[in-house]
Coordinates of C-alpha atoms in Angstrom, one line a residue:
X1 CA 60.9 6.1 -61.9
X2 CA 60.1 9.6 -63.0
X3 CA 57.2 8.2 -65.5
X4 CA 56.1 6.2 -63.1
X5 CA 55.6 9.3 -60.8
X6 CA 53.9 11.3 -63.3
X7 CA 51.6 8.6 -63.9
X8 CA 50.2 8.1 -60.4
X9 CA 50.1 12.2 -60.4
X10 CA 48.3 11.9 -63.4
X11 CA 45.7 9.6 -62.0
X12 CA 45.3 10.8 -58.3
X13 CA 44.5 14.2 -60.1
X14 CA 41.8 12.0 -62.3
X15 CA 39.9 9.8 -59.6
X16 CA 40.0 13.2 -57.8
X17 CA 38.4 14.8 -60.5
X18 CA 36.1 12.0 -60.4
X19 CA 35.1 12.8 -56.8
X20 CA 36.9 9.3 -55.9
X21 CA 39.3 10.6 -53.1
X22 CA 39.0 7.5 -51.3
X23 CA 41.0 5.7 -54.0
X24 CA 43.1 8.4 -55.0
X25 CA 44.5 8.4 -51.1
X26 CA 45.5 4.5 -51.3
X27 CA 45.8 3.8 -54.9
X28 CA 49.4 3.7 -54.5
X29 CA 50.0 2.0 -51.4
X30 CA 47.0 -0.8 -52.5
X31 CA 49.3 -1.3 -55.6
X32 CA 52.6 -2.1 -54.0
X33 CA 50.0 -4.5 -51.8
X34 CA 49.1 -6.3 -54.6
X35 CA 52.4 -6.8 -56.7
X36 CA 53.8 -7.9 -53.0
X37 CA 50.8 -10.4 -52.7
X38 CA 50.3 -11.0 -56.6
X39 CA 47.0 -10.2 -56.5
X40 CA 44.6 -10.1 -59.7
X41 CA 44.1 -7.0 -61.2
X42 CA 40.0 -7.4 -60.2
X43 CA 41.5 -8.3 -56.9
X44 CA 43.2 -4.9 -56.1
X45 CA 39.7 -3.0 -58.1
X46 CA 37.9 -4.5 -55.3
X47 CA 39.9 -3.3 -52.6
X48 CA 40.0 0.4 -54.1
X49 CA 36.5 -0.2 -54.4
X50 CA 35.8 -1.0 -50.7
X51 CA 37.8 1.9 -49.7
X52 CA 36.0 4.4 -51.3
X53 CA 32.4 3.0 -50.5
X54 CA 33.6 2.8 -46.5
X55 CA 35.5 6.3 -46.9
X56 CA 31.7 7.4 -48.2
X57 CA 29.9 5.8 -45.7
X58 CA 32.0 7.5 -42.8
X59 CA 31.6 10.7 -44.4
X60 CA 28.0 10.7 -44.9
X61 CA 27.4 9.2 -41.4
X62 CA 28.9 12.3 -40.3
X63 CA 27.1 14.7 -42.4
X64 CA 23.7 12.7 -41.1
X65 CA 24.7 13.4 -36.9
X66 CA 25.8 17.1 -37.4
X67 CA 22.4 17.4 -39.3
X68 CA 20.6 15.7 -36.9
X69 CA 21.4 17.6 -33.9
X70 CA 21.1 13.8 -31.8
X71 CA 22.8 14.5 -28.1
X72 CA 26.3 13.3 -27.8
X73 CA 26.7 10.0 -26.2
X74 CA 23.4 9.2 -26.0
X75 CA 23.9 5.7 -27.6
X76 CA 23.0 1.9 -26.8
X77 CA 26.6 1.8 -25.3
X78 CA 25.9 4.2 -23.0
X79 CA 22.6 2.7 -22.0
X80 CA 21.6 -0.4 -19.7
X81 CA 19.2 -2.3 -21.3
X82 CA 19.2 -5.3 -18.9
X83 CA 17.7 -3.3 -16.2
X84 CA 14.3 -3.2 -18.7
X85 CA 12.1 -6.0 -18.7
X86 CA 12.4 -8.6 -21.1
X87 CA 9.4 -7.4 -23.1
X88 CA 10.6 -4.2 -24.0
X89 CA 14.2 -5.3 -24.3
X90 CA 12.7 -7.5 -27.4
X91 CA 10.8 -4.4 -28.7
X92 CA 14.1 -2.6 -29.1
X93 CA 16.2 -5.1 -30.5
X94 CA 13.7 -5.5 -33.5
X95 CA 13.4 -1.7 -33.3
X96 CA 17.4 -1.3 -34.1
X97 CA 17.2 -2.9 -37.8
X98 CA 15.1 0.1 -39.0
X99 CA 12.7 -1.7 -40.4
X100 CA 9.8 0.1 -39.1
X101 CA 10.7 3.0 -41.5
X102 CA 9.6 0.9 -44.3
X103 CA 6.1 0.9 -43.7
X104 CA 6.0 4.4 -41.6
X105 CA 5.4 2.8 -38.1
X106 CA 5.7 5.3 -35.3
X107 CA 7.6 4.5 -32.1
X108 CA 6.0 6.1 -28.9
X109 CA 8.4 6.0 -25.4
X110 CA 6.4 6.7 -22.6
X111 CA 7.2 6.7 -19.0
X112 CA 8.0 9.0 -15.8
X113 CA 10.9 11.1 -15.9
X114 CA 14.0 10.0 -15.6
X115 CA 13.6 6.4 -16.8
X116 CA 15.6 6.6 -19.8
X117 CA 13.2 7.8 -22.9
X118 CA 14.9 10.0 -24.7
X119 CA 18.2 8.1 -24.1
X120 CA 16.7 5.2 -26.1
X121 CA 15.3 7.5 -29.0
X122 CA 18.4 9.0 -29.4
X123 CA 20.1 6.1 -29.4
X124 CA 17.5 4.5 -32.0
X125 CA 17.9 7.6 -33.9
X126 CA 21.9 6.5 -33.9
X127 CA 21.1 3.6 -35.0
X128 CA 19.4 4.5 -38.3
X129 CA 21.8 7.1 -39.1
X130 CA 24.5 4.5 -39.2
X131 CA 22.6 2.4 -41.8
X132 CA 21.9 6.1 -44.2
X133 CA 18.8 7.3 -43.0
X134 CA 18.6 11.1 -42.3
X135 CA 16.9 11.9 -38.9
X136 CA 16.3 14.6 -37.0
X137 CA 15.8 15.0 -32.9
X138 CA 14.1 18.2 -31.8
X139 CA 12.5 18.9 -28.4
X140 CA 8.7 19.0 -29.1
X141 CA 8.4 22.7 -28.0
X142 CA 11.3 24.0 -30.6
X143 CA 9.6 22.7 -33.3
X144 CA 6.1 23.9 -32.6
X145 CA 8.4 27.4 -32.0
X146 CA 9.2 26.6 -35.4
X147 CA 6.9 26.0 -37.1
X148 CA 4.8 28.8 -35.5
X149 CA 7.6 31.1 -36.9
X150 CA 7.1 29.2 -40.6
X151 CA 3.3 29.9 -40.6
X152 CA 3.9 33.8 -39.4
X153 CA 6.1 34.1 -42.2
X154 CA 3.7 32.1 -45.0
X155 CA 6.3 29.6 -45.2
X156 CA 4.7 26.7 -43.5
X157 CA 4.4 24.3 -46.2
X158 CA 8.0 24.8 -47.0
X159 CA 9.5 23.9 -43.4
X160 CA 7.0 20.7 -43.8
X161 CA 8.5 19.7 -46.7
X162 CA 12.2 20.4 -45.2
X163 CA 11.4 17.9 -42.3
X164 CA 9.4 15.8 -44.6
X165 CA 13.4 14.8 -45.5
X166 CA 14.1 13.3 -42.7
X167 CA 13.0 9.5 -42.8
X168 CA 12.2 9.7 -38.5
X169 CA 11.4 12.8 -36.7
X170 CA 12.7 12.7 -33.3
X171 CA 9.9 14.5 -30.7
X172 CA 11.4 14.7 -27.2
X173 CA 9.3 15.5 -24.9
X174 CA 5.9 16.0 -26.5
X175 CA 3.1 17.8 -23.4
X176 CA 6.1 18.8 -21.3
X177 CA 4.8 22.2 -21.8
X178 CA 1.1 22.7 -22.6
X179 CA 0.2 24.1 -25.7
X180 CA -1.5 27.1 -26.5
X181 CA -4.2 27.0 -29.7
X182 CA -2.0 27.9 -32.4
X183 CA 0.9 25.5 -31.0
X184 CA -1.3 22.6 -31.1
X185 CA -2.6 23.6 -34.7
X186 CA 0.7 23.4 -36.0
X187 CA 1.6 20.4 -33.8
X188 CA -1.0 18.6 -35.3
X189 CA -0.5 19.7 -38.6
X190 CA 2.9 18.3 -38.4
X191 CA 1.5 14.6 -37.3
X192 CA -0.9 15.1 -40.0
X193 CA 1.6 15.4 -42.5
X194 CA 3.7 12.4 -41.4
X195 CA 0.6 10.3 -40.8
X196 CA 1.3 6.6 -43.0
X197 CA 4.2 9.1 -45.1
X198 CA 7.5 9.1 -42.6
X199 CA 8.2 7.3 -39.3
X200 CA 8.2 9.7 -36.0
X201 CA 9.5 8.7 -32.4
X202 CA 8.0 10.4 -29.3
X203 CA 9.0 10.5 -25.7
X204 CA 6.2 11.7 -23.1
X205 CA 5.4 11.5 -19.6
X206 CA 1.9 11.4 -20.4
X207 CA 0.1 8.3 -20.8
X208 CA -2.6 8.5 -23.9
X209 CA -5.7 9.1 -22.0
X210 CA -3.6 12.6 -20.8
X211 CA -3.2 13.7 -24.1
X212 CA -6.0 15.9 -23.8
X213 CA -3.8 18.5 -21.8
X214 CA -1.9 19.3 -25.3
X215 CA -3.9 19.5 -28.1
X216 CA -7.4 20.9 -25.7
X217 CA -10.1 20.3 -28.2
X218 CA -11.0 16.4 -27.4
X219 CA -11.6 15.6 -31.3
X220 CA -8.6 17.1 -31.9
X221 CA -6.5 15.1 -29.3
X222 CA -8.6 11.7 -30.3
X223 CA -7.1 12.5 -34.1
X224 CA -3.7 12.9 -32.8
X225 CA -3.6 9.9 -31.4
X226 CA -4.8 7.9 -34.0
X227 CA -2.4 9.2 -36.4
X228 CA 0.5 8.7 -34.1
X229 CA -1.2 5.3 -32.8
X230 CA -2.8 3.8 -36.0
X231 CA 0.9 2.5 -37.0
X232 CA 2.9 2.7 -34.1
X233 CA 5.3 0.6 -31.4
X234 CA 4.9 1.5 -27.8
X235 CA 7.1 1.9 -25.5
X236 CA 5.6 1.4 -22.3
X237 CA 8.3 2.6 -19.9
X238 CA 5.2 3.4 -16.8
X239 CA 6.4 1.0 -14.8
X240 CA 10.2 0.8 -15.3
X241 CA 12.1 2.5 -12.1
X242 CA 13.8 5.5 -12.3
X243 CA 17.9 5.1 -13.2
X244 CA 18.5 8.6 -11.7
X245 CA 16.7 7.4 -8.3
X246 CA 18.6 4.2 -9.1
X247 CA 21.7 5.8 -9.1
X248 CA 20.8 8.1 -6.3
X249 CA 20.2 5.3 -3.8
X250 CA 23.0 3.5 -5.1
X251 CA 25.4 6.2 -4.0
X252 CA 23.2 6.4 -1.2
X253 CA 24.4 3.1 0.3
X254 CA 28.0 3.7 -0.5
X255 CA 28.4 6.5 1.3
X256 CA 26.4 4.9 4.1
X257 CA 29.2 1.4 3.8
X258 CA 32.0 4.4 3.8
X259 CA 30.6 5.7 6.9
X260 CA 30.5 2.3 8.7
X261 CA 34.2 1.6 7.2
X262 CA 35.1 5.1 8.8
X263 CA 33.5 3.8 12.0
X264 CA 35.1 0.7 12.2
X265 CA 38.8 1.3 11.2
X266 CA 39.8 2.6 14.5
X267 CA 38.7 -0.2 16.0
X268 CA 40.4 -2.5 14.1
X269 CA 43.6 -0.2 14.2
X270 CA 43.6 -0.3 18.1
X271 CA 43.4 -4.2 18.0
X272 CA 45.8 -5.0 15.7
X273 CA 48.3 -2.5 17.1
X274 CA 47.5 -1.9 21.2
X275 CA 49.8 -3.4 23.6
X276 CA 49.9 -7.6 23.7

């Protein structure tokens, strides 16, 4: 008994060494599994195996949302996607494999406030950091502040190549607040660099055509747009009603039906209890 303690001492010290942790937790409990169920000896491999790769997985999923600064609970779960039309419901099924990162395609949400944009992005943005890929969600404005910062400090080309990491750039918000020149440099500099290299996803409430009120100079918002455009899904989200004025006029009526209930109960109580 004593041997056979030194022994699995001997070896959770060695797959730890081995930066195999996941195995050297269950070794010994997947071992008394296998005598019990006489499994082979490739068998009970394979299950150490899968244990470490899922213990890896978990861990590396987690190190991708603390890196990628996604807002919590702003997932697919949390989101009603029958209340979309059929159209763009399709568009975001296909848009959950992640395949568009393949080939660099953008993704481009727009609509009026409060119709769920940047819930969706951050819930495709989920989505691809469960199946590895590194991404990063920003507000528009905090990265031009950013990078503005970067180019002060002669560093620009570094912080491109930082975010040129992340397979998808999250941009929330892009011409919620006008720029001024040197934003809109950098802003564009930024698309530039991503242009047919890594995938970005922008929210706006601006449809193309008022793209002009961020980047000013009209050649410069008609190459903008062609770089986000040129390979791109959009989200067209114009039409789609509100889900906060949804909600609003939702509680709206039940207050109103709690009103009328209010009304009617003493009614009803003097009826059913008044003198026969």
């Amino acid at each position: 008994m004593a041997n056979q303690t030194n022994r699995q001492d001997e070896l959770r010290a060695l797959l730890e060494r081995l930066n195999l942790g996941g195995m050297a937790a269950v070794f010994a409990d997947l071992a008394l599994k296998a005598a019990k169920e006489s499994l082979s000896h490739e068998a009970y491999l394979l299950e150490l195996g899968k244990h470490e790769e899922e213990l890896r997985m978990q861990r590396r999923t987690a190190r991708l949302l603390r890196a990628s600064a996604l807002p919590p609970d702003k997932t697919f779960r949390t989101f009603d996607l029958k209340r979309l039309p059929a159209e763009l419901q399709l568009q975001i099924e296909r848009l959950k494999s992640g395949s568009f990162l393949r080939s660099a395609t953008n993704v481009v949400a727009a609509g009026l406030p409060g119709v769920g944009k940047s819930h969706i992005a951050a819930a495709l943005g989920y989505e691809l950091i469960l199946q590895g890929h590194p991404v990063l969600w920003t507000p528009t404005s905090n990265l031009v502040q950013r990078l503005l910062a970067a180019k002060r400090d002669l560093r620009l080309p570094q912080e491109l190549a930082r975010l040129d990491k992340f397979a998808c750039v999250i941009l929330d918000d892009i011409g919620y607040v006008q720029q001024d020149r040197d934003e809109m440099e950098v802003l564009f500099t930024f698309l530039s660099e991503r242009y047919e290299s890594k995938s970005v996803i922008i929210t706006t409430n601006l449809v193309f055509s008022e793209w002009n009120y961020i980047f000013k100079n009209p050649m410069t918002t008609m190459a903008a747009i062609d770089r986000v455009v040129h390979h791109s899904v959009i989200l067209d989200l114009m039409e789609v009603e509100s889900y906060r004025a949804t909600e609003a006029n939702n509680h709206r009526k039940l207050q109103q039906e709690a009103a009328q209930i209010a009304v009617q109960k003493p009614a009803e109580i003097v009826a059913i209890g008044g003198p026969k």
